Coordinates of N, CA and C in Angstrom, one line a residue:
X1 N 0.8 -1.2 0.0 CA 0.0 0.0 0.0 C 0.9 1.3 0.0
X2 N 2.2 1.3 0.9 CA 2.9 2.8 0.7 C 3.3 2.4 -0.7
X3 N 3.5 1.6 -1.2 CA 4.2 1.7 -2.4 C 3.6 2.5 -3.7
X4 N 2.5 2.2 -3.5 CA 1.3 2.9 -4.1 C 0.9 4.1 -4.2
X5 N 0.8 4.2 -2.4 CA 0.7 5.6 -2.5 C 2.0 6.7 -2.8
X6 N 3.3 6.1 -2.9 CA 4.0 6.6 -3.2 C 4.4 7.2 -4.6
X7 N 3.8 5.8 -5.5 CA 3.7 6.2 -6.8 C 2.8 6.8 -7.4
X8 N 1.9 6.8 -6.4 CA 0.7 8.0 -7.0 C 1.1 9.2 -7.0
X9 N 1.9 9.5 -6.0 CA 2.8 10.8 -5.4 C 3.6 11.5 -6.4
X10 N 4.2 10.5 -6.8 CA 5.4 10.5 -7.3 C 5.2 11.3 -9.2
X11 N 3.6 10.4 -9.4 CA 3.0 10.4 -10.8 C 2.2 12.1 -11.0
X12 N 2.1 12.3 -9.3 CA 1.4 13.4 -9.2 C 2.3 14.7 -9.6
X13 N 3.3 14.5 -9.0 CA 4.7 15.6 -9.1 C 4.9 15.5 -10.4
X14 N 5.5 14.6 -11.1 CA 5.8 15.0 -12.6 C 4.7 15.3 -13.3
X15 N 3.9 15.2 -13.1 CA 2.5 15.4 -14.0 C 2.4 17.2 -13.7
X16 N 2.6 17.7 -12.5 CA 2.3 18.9 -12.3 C 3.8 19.6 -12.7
X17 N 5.5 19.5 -12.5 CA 6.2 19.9 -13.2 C 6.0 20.0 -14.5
X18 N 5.4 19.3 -15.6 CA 5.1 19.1 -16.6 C 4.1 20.1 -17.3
X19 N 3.3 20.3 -16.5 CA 2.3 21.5 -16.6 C 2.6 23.1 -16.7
X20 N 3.8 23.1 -15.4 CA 4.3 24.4 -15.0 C 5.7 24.5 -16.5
X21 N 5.9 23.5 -16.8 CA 7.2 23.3 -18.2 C 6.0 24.3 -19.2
X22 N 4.9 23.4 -20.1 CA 4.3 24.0 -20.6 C 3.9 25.4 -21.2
X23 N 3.2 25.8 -19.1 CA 2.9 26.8 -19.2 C 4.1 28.1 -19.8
X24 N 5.4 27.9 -18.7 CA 6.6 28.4 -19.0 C 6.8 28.6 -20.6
X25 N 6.6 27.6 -21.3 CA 7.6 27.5 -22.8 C 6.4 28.3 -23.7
X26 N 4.8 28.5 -23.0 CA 4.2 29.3 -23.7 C 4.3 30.5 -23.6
X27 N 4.8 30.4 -22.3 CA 5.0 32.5 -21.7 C 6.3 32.9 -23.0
X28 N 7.3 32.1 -23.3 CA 8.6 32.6 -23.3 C 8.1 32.7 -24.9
X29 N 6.9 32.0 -25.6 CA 6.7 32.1 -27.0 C 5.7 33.3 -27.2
X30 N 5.2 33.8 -26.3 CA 4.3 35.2 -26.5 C 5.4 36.4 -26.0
X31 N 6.3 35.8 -25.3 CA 7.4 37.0 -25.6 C 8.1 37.3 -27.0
X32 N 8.7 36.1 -27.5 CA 9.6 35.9 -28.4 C 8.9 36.5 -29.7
X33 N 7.1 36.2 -29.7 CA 6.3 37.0 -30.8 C 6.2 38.1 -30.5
X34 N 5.7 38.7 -29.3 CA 5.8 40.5 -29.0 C 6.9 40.7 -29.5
X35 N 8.3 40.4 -29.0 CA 9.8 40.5 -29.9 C 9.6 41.0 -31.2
X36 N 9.1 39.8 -32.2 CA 9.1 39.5 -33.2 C 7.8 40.5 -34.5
X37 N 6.8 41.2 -33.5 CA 6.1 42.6 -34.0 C 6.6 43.8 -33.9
X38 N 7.4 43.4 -32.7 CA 8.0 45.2 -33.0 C 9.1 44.8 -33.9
X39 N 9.8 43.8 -34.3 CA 11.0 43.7 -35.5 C 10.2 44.2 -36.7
X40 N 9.0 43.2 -37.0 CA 8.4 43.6 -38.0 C 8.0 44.9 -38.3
X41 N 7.6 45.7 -37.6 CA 6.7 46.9 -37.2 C 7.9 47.8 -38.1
X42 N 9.1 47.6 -37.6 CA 10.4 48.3 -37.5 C 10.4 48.3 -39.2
X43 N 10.8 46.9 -39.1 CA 10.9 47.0 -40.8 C 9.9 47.7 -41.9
X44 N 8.8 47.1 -41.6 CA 7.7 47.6 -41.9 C 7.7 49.3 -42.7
X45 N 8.3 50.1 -41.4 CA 8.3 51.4 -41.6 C 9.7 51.8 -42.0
X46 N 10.7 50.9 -42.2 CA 11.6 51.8 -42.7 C 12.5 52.0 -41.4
X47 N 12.6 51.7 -40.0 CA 12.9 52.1 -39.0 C 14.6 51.0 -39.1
X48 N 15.6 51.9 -39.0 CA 16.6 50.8 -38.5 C 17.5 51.5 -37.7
X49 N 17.9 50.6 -36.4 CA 18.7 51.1 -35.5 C 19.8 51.3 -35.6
X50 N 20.5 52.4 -35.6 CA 21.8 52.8 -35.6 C 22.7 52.3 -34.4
X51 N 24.1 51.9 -34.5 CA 24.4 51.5 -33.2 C 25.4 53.0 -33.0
X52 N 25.3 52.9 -31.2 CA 25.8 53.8 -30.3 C 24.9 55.4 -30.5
X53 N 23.6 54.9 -31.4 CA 22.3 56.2 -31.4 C 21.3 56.0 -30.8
X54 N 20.7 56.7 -30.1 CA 19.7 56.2 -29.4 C 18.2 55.9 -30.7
X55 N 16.8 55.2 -29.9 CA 16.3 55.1 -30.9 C 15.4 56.3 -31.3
X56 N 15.1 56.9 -30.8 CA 14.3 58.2 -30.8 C 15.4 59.0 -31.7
X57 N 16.6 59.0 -31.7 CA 17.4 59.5 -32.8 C 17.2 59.4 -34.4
X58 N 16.7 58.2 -34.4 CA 17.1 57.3 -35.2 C 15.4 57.6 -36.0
X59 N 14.4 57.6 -35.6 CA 12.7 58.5 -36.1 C 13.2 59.2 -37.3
X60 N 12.5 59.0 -38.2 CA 12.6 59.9 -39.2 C 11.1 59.7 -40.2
X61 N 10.2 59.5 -39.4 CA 8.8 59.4 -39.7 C 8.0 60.0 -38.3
X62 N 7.3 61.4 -38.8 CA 6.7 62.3 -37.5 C 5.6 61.3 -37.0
X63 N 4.9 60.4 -38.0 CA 3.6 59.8 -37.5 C 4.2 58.4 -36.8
X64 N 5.6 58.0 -36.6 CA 6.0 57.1 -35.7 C 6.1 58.2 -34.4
X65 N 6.8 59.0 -34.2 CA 7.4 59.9 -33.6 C 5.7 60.6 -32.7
X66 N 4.9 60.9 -33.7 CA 3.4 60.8 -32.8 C 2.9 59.4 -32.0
X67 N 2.9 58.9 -32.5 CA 2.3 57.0 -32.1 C 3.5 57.2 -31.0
X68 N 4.7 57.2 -30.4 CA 5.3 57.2 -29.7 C 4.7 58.1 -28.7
X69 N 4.6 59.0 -28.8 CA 4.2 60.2 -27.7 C 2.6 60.1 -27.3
X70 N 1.9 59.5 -28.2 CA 0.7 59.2 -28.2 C 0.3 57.9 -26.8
X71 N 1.6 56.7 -27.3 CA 1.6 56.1 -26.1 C 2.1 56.4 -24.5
X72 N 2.8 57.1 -24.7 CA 3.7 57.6 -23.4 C 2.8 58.6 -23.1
X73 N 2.0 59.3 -23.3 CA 0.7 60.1 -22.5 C -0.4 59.1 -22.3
X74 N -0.9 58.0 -22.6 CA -1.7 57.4 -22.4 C -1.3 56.3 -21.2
X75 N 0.1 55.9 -21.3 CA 0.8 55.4 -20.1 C 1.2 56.2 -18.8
X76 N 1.2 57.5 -19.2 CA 2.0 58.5 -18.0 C 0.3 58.8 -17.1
X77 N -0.7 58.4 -17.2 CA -1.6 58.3 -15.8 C -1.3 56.8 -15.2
X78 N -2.1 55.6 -15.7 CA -1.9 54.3 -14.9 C -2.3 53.8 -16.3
X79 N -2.3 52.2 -16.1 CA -2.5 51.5 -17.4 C -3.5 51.7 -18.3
X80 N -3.4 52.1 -19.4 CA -4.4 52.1 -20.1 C -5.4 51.2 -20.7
X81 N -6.3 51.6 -20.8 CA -7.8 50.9 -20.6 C -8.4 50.6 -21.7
X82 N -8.6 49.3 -22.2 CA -9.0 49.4 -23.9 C -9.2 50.2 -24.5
X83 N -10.8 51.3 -24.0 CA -11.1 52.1 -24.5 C -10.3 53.6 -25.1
X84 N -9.0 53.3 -24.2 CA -7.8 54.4 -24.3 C -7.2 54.1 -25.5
X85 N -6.9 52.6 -25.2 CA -5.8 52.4 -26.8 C -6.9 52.1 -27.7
X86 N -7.9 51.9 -28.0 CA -8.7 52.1 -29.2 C -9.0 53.4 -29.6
X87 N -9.3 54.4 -28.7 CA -9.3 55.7 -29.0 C -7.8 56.1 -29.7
X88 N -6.7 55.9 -29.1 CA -5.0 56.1 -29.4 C -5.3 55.4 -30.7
X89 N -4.8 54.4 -31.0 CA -4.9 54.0 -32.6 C -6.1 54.4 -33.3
X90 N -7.5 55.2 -33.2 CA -8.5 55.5 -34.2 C -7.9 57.0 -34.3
X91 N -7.5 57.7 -33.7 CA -7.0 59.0 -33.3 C -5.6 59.3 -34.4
X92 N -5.1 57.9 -34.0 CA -3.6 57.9 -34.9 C -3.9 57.8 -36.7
X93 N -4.9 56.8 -36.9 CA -5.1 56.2 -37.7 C -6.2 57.5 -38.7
X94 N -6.5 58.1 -38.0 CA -7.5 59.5 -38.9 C -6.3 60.9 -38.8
X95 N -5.4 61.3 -38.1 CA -4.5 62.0 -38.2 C -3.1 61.9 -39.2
X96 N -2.4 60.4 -39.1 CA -1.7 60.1 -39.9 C -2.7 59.8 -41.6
X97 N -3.5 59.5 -41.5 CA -4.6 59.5 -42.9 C -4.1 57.9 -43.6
X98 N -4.1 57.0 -42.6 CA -3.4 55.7 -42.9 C -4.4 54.7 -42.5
X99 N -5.2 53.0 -42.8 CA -5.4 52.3 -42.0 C -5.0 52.3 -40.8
X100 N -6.0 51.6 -39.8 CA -6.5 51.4 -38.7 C -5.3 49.9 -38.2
X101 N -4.9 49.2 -39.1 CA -4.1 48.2 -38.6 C -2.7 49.0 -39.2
X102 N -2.6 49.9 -39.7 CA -0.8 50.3 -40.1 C -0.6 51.3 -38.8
X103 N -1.7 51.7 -38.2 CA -1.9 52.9 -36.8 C -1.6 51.9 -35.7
X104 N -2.1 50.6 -36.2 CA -1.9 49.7 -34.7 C -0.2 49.2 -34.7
X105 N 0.5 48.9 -36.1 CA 1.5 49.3 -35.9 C 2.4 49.8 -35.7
X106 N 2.1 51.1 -35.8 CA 3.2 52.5 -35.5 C 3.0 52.2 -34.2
X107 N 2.0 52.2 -33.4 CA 1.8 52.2 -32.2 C 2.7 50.9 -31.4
X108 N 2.9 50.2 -32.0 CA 4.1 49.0 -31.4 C 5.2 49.6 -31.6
X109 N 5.6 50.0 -32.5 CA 6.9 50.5 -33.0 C 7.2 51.5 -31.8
X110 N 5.9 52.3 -31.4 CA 5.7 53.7 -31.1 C 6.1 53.6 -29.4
X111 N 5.3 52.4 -29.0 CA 5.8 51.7 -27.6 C 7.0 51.4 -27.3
X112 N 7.9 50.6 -28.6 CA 9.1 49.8 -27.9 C 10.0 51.2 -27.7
X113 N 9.5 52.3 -28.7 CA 11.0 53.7 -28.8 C 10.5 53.9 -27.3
X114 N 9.1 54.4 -27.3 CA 8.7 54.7 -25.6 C 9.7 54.4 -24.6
X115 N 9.5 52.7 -24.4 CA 10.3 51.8 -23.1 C 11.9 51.8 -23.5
X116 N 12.7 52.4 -24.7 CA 13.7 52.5 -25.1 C 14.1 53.8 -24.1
X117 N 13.2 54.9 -24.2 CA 13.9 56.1 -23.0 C 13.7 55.8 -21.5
X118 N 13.0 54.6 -20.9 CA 13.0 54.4 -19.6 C 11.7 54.4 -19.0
X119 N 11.2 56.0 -19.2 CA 10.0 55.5 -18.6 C 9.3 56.7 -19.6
X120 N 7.5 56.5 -20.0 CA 6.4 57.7 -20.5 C 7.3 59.0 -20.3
X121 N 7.5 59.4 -18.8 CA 7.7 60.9 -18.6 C 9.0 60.9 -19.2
X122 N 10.1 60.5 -19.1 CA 11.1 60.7 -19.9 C 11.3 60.7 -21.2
X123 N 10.4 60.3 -21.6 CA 10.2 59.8 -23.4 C 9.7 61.2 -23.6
X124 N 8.7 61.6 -23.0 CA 7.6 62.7 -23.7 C 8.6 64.0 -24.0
X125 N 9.7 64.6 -23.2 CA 10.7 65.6 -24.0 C 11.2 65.6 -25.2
X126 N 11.9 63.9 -25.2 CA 12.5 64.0 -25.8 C 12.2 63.5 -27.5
X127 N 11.2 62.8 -27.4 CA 10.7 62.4 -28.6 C 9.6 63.8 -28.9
X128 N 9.0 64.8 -27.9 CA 8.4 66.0 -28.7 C 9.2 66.8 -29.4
X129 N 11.2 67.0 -28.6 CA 12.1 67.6 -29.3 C 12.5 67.4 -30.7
X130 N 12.7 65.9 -30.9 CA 12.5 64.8 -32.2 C 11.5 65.6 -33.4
X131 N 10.6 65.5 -32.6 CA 9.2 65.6 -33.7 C 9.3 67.0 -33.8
X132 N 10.1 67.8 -33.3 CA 9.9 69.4 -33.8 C 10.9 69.6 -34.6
X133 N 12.0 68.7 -34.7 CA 12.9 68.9 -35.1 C 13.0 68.6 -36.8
X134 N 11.8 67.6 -36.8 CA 11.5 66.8 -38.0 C 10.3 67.7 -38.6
X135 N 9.3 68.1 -38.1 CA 8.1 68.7 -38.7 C 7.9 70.1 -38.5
X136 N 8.4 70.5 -37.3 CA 8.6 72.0 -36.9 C 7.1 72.4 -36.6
X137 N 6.2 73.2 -36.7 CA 4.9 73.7 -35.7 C 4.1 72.4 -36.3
X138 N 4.1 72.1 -37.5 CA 3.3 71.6 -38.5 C 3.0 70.3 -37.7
X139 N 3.6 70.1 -36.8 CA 3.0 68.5 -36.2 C 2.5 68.5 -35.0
X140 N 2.6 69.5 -34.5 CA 1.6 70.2 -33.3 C -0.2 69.0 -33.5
X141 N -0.7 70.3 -34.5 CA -2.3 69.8 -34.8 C -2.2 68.2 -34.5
X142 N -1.9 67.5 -35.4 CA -2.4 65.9 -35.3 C -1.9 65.7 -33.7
X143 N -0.4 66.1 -33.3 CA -0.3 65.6 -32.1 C -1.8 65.7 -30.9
X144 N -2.1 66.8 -31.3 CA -2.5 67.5 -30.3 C -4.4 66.9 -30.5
X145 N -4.5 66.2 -31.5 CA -6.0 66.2 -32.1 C -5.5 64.1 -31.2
X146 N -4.5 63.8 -31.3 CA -4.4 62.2 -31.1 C -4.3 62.5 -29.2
X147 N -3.6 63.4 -29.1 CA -3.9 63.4 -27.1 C -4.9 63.8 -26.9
X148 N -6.0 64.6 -27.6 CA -7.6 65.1 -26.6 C -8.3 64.0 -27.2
X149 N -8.1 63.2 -28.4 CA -8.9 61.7 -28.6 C -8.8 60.6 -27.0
X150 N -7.5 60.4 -26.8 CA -7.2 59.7 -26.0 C -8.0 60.5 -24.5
X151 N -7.2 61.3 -24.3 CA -7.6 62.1 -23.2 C -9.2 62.2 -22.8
X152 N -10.0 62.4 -23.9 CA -11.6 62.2 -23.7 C -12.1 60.6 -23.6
X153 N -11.4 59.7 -24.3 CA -11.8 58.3 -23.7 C -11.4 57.4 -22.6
X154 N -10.3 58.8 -21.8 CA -9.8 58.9 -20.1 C -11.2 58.6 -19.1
X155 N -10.5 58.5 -17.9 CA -12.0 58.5 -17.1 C -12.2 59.7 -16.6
X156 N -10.9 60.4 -15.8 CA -11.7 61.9 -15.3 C -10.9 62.8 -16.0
X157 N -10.9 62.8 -17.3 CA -10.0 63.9 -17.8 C -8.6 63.9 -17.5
X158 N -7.6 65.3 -17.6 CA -6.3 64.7 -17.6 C -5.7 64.6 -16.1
X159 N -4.8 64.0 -16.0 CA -3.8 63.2 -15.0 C -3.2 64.5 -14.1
X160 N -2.0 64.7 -13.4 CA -1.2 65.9 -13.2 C 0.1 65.4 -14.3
X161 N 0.3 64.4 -13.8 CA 1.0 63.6 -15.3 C 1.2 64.2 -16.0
X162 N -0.4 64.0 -17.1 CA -0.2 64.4 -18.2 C 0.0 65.6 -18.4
X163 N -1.2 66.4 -17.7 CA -0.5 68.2 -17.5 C 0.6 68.4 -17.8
X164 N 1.7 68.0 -16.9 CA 2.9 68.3 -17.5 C 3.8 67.8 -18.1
X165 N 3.5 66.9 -18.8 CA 3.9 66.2 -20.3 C 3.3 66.9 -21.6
X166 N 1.9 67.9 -21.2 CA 1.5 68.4 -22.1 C 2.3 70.2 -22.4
X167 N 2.7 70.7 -21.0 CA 4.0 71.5 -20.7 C 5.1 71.0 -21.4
X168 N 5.5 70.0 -21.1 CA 6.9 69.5 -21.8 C 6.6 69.8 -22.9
X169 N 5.5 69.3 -24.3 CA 5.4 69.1 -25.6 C 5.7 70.8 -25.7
X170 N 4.6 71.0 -25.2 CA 4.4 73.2 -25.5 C 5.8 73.4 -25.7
X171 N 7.1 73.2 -24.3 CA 8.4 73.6 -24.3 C 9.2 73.6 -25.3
X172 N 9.0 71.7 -26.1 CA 9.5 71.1 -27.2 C 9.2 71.6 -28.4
X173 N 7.8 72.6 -28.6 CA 7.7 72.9 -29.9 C 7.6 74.6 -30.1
X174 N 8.5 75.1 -28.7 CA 8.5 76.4 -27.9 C 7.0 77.5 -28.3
X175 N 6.3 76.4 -27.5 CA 4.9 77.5 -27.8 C 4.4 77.7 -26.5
X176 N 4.1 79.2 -25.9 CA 4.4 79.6 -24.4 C 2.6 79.5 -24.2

């Protein structure tokens, strides 16, 4: 009888390692694909990384350069909420004057440059300096038409956050 119940024990343990293996090798294959959309995304648009340049240097498309800033203000309150990133890509996707899935793109692309500066608030200077640098006032409007999209399908309106992420942009495209 212990022998039994030993081997039921025993049948029980590898049966549940086995499960936890699974689960594990499925986590590590929805990374490896997240990986593997923003490669594509990258290509996609023409984006390639320079080595010893940062990636926000490296932008040379304003409507990536918005999709970037677009996410880092929808991130700089707390996580955003379907209804946020479907407003953020419909917002992107009628300003850039592009489909609705090449908007959901930029916006991958637009994330990985994001998490490339550290964190939303750090990103928001420096990719609005980017985008002035590249479009000069002229990219203001859409930016500014893709943050009050987002910002109205917010819950209480804007953050203090965002407030002064939306100061930063003003500074970056020196409009007082």
């Amino acid at each position: 009888m212990p022998f039994i119940i030993a081997a039921i024990g025993a049948i029980a343990a590898i049966y549940f390692f086995v499960i936890r293996a699974r689960n594990a090798q499925h986590m590590a294959t929805e990374v490896l694909d997240a990986a593997n959309d923003v490669r594509l995304a990258a290509r996609r648009f023409g984006f390639k990384r320079r080595t010893n340049v940062h990636p926000v240097d490296s932008i040379d498309d304003p409507n990536i350069a918005i999709a970037a800033l677009g996410s880092a203000f929808v991130e700089l309150d707390d996580l955003p909420t379907a209804d946020q990133r479907q407003a953020l890509s419909r917002a992107l996707a009628r300003s850039a004057n592009v489909p609705h899935a090449e908007a959901e793109e930029m916006l991958v692309l637009g994330r990985w440059i994001m998490n490339e500066c550290g964190s939303p608030a750090q990103a928001v200077p420096r990719i609005g300096r980017k985008l002035y640098k590249m479009s000069g006032a002229d990219a203001f409007q859409p930016l500014l038409e893709v943050v009050q999209a987002t910002a109205q399908a917010g819950r209480s309106g804007l953050s203090q956050k965002q407030k002064e992420a939306l100061a930063d942009v003003q500074n970056a495209f020196r409009i007082s």
